[in-house]
Short mmCIF file of C-alpha atoms in Angstrom, two decimals:
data_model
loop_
_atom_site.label_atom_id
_atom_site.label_comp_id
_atom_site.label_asym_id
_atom_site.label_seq_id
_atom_site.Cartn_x
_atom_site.Cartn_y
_atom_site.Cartn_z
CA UNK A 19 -165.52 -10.35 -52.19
CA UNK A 20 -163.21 -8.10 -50.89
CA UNK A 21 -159.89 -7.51 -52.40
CA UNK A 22 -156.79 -5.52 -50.85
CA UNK A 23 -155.60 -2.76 -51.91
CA UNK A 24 -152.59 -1.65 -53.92
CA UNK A 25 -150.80 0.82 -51.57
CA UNK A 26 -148.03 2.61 -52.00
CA UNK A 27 -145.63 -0.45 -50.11
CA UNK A 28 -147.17 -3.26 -52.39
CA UNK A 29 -145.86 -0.50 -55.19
CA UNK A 30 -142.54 0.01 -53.83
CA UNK A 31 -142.30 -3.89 -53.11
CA UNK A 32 -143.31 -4.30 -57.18
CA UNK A 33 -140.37 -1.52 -58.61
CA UNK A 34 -138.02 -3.31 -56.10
CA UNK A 35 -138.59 -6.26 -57.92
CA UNK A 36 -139.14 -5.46 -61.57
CA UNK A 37 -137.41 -2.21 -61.91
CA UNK A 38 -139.39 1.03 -62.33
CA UNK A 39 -139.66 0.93 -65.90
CA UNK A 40 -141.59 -1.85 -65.38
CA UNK A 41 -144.41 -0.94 -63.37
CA UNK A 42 -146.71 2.09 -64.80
CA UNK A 43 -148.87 3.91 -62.38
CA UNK A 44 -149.38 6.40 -64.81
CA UNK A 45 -153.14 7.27 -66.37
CA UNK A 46 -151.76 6.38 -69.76
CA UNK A 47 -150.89 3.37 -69.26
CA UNK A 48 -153.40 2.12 -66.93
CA UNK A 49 -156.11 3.33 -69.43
CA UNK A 50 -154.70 1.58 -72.52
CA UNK A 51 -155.39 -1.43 -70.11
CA UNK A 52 -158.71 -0.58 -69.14
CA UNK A 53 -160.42 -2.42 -71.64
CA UNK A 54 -160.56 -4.90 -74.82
CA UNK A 55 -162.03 -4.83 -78.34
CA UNK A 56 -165.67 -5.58 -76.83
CA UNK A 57 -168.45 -3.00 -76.21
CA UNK A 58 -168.43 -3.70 -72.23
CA UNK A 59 -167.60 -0.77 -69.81
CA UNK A 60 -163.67 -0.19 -69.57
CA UNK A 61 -162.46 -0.31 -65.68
CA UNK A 62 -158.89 1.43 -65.01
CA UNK A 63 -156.66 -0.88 -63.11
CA UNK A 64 -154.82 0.69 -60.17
CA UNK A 65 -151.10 -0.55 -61.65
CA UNK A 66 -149.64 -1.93 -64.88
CA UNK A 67 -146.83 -4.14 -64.98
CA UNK A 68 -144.44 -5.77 -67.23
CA UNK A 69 -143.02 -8.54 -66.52
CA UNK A 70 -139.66 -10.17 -68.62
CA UNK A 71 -139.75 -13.82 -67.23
CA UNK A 72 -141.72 -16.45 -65.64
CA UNK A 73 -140.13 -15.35 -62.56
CA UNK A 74 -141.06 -11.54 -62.53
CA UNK A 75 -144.68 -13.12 -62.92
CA UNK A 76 -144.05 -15.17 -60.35
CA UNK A 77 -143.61 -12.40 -57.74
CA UNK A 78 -145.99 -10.19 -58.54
CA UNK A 79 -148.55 -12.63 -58.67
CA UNK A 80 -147.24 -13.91 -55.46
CA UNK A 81 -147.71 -10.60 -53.87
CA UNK A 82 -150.85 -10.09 -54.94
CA UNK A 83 -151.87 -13.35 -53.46
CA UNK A 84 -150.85 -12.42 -50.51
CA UNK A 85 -152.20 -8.87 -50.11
CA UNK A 86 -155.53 -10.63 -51.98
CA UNK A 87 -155.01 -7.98 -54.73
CA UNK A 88 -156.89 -9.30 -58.03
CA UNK A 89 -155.07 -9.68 -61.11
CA UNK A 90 -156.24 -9.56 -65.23
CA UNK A 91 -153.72 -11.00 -67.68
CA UNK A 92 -153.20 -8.35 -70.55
CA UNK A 93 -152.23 -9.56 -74.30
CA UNK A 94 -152.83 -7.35 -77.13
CA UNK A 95 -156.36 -6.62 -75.80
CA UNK A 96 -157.95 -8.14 -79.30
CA UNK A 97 -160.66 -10.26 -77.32
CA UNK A 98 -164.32 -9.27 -78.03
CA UNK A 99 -165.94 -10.43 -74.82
CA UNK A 100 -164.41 -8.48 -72.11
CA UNK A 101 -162.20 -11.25 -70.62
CA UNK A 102 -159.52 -8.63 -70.92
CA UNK A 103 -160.83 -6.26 -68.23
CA UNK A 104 -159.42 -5.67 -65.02
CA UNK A 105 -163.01 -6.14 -63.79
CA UNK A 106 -161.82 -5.19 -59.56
CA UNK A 107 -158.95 -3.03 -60.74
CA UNK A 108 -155.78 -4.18 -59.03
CA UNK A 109 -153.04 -5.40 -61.06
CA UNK A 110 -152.82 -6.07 -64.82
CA UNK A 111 -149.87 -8.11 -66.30
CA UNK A 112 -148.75 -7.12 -69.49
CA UNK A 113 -146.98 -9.96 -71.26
CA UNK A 114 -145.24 -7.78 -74.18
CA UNK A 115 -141.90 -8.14 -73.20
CA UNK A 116 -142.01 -11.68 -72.64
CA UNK A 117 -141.79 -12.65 -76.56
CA UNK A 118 -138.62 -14.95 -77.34
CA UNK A 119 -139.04 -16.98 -79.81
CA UNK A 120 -137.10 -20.54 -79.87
CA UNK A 121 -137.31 -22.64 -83.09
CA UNK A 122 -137.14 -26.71 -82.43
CA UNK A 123 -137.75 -27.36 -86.51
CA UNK A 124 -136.66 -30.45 -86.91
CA UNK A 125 -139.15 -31.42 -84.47
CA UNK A 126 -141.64 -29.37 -86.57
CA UNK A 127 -142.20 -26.75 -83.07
CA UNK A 128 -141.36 -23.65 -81.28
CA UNK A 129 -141.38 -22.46 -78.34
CA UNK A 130 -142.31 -19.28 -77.41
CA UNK A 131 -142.65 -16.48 -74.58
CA UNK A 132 -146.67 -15.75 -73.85
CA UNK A 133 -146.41 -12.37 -75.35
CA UNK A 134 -145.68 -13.06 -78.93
CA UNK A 135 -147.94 -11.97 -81.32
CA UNK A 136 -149.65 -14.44 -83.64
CA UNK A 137 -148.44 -12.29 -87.16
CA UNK A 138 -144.99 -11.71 -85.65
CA UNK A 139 -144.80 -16.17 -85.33
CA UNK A 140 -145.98 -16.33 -88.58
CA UNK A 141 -143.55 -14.35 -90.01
CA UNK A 142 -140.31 -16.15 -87.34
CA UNK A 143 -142.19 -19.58 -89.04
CA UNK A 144 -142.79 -18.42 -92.93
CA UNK A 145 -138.88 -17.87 -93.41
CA UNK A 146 -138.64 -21.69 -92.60
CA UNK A 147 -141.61 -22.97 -94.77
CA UNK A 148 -143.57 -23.57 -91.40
CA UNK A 149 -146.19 -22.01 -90.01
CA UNK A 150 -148.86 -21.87 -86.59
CA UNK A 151 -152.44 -23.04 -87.73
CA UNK A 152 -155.00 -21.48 -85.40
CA UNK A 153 -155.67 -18.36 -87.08
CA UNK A 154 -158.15 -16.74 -85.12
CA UNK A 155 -157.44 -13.04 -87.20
CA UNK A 156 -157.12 -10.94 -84.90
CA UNK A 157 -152.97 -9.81 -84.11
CA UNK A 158 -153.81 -11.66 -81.11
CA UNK A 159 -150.56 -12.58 -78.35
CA UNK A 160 -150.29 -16.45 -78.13
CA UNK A 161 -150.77 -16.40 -74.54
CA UNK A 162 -154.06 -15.02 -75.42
CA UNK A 163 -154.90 -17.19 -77.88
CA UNK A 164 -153.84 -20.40 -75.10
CA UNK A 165 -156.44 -18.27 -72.12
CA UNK A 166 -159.27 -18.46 -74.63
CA UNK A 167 -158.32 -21.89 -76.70
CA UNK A 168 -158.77 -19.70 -80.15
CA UNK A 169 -159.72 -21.15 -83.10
CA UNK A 170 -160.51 -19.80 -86.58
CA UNK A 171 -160.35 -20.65 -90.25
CA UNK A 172 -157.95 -23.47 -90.59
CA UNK A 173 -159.22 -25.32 -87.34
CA UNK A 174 -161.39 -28.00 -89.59
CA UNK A 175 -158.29 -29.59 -90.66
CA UNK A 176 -155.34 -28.35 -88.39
CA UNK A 177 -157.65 -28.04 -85.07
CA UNK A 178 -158.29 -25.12 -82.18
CA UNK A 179 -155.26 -24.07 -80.35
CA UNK A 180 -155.63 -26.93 -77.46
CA UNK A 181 -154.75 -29.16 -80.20
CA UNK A 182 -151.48 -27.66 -81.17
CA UNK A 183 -150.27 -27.08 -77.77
CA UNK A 184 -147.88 -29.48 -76.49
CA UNK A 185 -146.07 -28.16 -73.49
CA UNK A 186 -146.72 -24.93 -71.00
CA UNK A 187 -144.91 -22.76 -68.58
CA UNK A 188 -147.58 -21.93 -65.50
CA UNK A 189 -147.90 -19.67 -62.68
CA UNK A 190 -150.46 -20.36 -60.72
CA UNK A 191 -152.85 -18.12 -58.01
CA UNK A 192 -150.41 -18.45 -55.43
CA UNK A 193 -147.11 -17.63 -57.71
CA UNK A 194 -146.27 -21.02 -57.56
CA UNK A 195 -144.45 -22.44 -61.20
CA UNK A 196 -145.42 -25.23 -62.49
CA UNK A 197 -145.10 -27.30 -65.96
CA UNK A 198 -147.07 -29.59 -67.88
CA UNK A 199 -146.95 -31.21 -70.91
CA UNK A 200 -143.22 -31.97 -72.72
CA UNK A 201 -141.85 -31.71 -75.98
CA UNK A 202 -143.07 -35.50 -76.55
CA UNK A 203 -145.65 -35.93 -78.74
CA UNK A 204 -147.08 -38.54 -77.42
CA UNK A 205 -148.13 -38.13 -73.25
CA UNK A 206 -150.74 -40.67 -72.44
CA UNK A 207 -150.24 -40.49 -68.68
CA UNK A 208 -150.87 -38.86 -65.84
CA UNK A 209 -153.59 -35.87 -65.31
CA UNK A 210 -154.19 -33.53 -67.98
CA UNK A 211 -153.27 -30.06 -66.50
CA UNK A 212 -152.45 -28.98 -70.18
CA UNK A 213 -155.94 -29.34 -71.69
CA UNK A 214 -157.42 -27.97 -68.23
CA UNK A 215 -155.56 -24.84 -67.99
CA UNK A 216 -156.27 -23.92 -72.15
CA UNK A 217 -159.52 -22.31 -72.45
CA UNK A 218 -159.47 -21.14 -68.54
CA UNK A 219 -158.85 -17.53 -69.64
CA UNK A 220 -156.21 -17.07 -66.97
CA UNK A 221 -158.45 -18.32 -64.10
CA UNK A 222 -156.39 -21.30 -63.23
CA UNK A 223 -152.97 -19.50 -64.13
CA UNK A 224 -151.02 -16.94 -66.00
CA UNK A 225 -149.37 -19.10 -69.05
CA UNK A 226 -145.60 -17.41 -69.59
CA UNK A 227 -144.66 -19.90 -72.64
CA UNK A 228 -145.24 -22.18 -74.40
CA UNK A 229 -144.02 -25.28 -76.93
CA UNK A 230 -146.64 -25.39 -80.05
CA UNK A 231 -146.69 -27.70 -82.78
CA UNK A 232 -146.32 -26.33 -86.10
CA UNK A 233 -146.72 -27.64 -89.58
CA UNK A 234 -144.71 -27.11 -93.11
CA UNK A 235 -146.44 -24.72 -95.49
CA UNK A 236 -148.62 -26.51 -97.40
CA UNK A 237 -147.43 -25.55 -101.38
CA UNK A 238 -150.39 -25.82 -103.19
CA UNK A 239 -153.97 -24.52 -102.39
CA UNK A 240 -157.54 -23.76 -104.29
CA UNK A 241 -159.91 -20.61 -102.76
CA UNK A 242 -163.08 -19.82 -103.77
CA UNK A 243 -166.17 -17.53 -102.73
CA UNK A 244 -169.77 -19.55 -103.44
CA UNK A 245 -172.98 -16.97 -103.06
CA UNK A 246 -176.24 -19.00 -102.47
CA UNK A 247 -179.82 -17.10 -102.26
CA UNK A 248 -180.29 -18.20 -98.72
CA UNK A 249 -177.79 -18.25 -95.88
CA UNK A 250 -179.31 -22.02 -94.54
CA UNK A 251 -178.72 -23.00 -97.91
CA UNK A 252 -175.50 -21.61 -97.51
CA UNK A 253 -175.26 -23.63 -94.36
CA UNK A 254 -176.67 -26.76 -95.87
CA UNK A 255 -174.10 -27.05 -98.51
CA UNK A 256 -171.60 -27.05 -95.91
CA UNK A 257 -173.32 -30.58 -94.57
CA UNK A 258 -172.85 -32.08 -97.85
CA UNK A 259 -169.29 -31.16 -98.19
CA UNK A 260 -168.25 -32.73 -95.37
CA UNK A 261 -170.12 -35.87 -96.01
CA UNK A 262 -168.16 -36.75 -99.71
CA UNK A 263 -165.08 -36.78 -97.03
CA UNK A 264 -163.32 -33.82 -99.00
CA UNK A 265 -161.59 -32.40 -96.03
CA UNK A 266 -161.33 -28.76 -96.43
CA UNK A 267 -158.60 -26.31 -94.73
CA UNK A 268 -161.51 -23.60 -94.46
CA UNK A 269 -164.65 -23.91 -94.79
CA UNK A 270 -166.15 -20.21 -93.33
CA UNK A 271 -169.63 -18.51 -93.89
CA UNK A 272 -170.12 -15.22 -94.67
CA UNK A 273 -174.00 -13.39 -93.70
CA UNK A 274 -174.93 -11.24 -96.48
CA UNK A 275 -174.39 -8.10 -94.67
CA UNK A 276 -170.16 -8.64 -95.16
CA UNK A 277 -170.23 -9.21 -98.23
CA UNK A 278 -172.46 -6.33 -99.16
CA UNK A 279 -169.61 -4.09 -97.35
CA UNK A 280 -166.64 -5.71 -98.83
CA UNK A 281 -168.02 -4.72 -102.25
CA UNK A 282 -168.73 -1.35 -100.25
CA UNK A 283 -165.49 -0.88 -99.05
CA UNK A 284 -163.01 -2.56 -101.21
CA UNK A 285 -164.84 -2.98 -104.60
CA UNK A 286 -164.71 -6.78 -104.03
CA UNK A 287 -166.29 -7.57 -106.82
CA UNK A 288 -168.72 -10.92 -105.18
CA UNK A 289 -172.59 -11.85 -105.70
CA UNK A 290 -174.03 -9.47 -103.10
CA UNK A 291 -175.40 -12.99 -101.00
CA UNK A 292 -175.11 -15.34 -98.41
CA UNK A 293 -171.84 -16.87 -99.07
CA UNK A 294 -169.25 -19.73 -98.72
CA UNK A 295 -165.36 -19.27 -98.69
CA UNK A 296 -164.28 -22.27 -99.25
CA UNK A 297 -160.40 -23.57 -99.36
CA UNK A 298 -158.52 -26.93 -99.91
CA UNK A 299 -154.50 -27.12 -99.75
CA UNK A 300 -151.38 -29.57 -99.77
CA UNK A 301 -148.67 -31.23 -101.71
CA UNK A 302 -150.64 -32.03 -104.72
CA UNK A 303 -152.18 -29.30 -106.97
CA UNK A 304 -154.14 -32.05 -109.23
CA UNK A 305 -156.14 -33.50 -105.75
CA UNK A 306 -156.23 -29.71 -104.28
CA UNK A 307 -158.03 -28.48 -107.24
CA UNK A 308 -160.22 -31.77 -107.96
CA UNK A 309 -160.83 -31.09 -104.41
CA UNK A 310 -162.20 -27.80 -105.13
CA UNK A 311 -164.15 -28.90 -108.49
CA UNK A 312 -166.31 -31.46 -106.63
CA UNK A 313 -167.15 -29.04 -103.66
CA UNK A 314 -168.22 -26.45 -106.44
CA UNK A 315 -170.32 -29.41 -107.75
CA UNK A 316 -172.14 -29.28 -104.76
CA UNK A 317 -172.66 -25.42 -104.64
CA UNK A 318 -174.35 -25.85 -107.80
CA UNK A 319 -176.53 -28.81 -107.06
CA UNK A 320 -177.82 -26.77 -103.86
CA UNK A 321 -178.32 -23.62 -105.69
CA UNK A 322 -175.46 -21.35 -105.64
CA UNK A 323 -175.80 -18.19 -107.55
CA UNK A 324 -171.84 -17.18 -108.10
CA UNK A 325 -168.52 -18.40 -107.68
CA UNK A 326 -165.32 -16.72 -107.57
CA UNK A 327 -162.11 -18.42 -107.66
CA UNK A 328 -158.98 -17.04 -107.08
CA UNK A 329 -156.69 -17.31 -109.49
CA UNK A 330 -153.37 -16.92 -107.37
CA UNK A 331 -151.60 -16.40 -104.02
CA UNK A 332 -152.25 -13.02 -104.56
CA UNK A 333 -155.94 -13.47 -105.16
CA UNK A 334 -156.35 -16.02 -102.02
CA UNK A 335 -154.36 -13.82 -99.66
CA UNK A 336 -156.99 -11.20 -100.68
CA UNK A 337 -160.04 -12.71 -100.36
CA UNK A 338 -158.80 -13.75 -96.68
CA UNK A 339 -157.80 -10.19 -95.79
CA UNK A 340 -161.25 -9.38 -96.38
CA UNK A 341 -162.67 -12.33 -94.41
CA UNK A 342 -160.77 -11.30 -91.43
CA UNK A 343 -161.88 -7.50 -91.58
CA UNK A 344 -165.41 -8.63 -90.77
CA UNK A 345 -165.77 -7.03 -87.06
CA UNK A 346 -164.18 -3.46 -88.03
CA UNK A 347 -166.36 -2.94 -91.03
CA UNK A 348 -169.70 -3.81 -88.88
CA UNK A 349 -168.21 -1.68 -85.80
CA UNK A 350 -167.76 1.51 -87.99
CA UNK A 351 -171.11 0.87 -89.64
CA UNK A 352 -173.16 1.37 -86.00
CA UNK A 353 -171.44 4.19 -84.29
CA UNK A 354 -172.83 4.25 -80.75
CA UNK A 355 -174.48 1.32 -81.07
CA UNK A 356 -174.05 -1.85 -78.19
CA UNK A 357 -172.69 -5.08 -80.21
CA UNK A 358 -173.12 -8.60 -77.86
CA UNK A 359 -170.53 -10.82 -79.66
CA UNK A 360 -171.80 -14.78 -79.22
CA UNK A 361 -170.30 -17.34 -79.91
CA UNK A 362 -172.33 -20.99 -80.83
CA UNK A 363 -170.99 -24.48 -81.31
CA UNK A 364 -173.19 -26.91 -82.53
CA UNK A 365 -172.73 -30.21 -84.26
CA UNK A 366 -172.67 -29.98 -87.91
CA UNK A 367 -176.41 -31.59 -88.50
CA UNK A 368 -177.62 -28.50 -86.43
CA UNK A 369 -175.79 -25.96 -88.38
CA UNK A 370 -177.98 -24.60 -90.75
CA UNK A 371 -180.95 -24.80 -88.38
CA UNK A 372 -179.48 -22.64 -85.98
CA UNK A 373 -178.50 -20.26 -88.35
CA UNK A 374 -182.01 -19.55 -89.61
CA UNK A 375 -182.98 -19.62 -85.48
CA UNK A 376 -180.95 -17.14 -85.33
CA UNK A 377 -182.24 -14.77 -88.36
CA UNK A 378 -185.58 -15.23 -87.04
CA UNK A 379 -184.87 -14.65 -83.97
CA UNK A 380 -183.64 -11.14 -84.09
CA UNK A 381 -186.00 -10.00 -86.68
CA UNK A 382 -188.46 -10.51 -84.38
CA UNK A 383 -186.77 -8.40 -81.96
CA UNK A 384 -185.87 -5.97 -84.06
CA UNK A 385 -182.42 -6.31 -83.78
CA UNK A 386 -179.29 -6.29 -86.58
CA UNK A 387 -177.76 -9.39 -86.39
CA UNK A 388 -174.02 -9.89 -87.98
CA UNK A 389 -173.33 -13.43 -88.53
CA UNK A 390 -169.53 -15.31 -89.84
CA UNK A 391 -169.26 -19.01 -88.70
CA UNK A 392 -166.40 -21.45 -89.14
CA UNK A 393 -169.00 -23.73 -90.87
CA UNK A 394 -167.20 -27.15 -91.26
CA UNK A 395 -166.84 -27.14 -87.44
CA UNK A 396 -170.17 -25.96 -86.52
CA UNK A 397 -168.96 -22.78 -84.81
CA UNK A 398 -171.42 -19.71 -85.73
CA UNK A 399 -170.25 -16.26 -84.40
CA UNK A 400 -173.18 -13.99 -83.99
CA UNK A 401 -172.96 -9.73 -83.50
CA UNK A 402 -176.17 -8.77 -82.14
CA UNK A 403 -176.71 -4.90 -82.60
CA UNK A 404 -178.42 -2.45 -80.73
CA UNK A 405 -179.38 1.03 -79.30
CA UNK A 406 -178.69 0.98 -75.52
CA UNK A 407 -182.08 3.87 -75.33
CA UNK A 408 -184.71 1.88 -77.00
CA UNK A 409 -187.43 0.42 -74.87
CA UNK A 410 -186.36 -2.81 -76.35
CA UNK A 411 -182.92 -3.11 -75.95
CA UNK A 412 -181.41 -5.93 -74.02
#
């Protein structure tokens, strides 16, 4: 296809609507936007914008429209698989400034600008007892986490982000506005633009806010690390668990490989294996930690090798720190090396078999392959590792 081109009149037509300090032409800036997290080739964008309301979006996506000048969608650039890059240059919109933050608690939501970051919420939330339950990790903007419908280790019980979206503020290809969803919980009518436009990864439209559900802090909670010799064991157990109806808040697998460098890197003190982090939470600390005592009872039936617990808040908060530093300790371990992030969804029977697939798979190859999976939904993600200058690479 070809695009226009962003000339020095579609530049002055941008500043005369923003302001200058809101549209970088500058290398700096246009290079900090050039690229994401992911090992794909960065492309410099020709200008970098920043809008402060739906409006300013709005316009410059209306002018790009109608000079046919592409535009990428820029958050905090966390994403993994290069949805983030301003693949035709042209214009990237940087949503940082657009991160108000409007609390609706006793209608247990908020409602927020697109550029908010997911810690930053939590912390807004936490002073209320309340809190956002995807928690895909990564410091990601929640107009990111809408694009690419995160998930992450509380979306067994609390569900992806789709789920806890109620309401959105749009602007579509053309820079036309438009709204869907409401602050009603219940919307059983009409066509679902809401659900469509989540996941689209700014495709359909750039989201500038957004009304979320969010949920009271849940007071009581039981964590625990389960090694097992095998990682399909590991997987197995996870079948089981499900099955006694337990209902886990996390339920998250960890390959071998992380939890070798967690004891590497942070003295972490676990069984060097193929491991489950399990965790169960809510108003009651007896059923939270009876909970916990019968999934344990399965660990053991299917083989586990060692258990840690933690003891406290402290202790939990810990052991999740070093969940979620998975990617950078595998990224520093294989300097130059390509890393093709996948992502798998299966249904929970299929789990452990496609876990071993996958271990097979890449031996044969001759590849490293990093594995972490929310387990209790079936979602695997896989790192696949590899020197761009062998004969074999991909």
């Amino acid at each position: 296809m070809d695009y226009g081109q962003v000339t020095p009149e579609v530049l002055e037509h941008l500043v005369s609507l923003l302001g200058a300090d809101a549209v970088a032409t500058g290398m700096s800036d246009r290079e900090n936007h050039a690229g994401d997290e992911s090992t794909h080739a960065s492309v410099v964008p020709d200008v970098v914008v920043y809008p402060a309301s739906t409006d300013h979006v709005s316009k410059v996506v209306g002018i790009a429209s109608a000079n046919r000048i592409p535009v990428t969608p820029y958050g905090a650039g966390t994403g993994v698989e290069g949805a983030a890059i301003p693949a035709e240059g042209g214009i990237v919109v940087d949503f940082r400034d657009m991160n108000s933050i409007e609390l609706h608690a006793e209608d247990f939501q908020v409602t927020v600008g697109a550029g908010v970051l997911r810690l930053d919420l939590e912390d807004h939330l936490g002073r209320h007892g309340l809190f956002f339950p995807p928690d895909p990790g990564a410091n990601a903007t929640i107009g990111g986490m809408i694009a690419n419908n995160a998930a992450g280790i509380r979306s067994l019980k609390y569900g992806a982000t789709r789920d806890n979206v109620l309401a959105m503020t749009v602007v579509l290809s053309d820079g036309r506005v438009i709204k869907t969803g409401s602050r009603s919980v219940k919307q059983s009518a009409g066509y679902d633009l809401r659900h469509l436009i989540i996941g689209s990864e700014g495709t359909l439209g750039l989201v500038t806010s957004a009304t979320l559900k969010v949920a009271p802090r849940p007071e009581h909670f039981a964590t625990a690390v389960v090694a097992f010799p095998e990682i399909a064991t590991a997987a197995g157990a996870v079948h089981t668990i499900l099955g006694l109806g337990l209902e886990p808040a996390a339920l998250e697998l960890l390959h071998r490989y992380h939890v070798r460098w967690m004891n590497e890197d942070e003295d972490a003190g676990l069984t060097e294996a193929p491991s489950l982090m399990i965790e169960f939470n809510g108003s009651d600390e007896r059923s939270v930690s009876g909970a916990m005592d019968e999934a344990l009872e399965v660990c053991e039936g299917a083989g586990a090798t060692g258990v840690r617990r933690a003891g406290d808040h402290e202790q939990r908060a810990e052991l999740w720190r070093l969940r979620h530093g998975t990617r950078e300790r595998y990224v520093r371990r294989y300097p130059g090396k390509k890393i093709i992030s996948v992502d798998v969804s299966v249904p929970i029977s299929e789990f452990a078999g496609t876990v071993a697939h996958a271990e097979a798979a890449a031996a044969e190859k001759g590849f490293d392959l990093s594995m972490v999976g929310h387990a209790g939904d079936g979602n695997l993600h896989m790192a696949v590792i590899y020197d761009p200058d062998e004969p074999t690479a991909p």
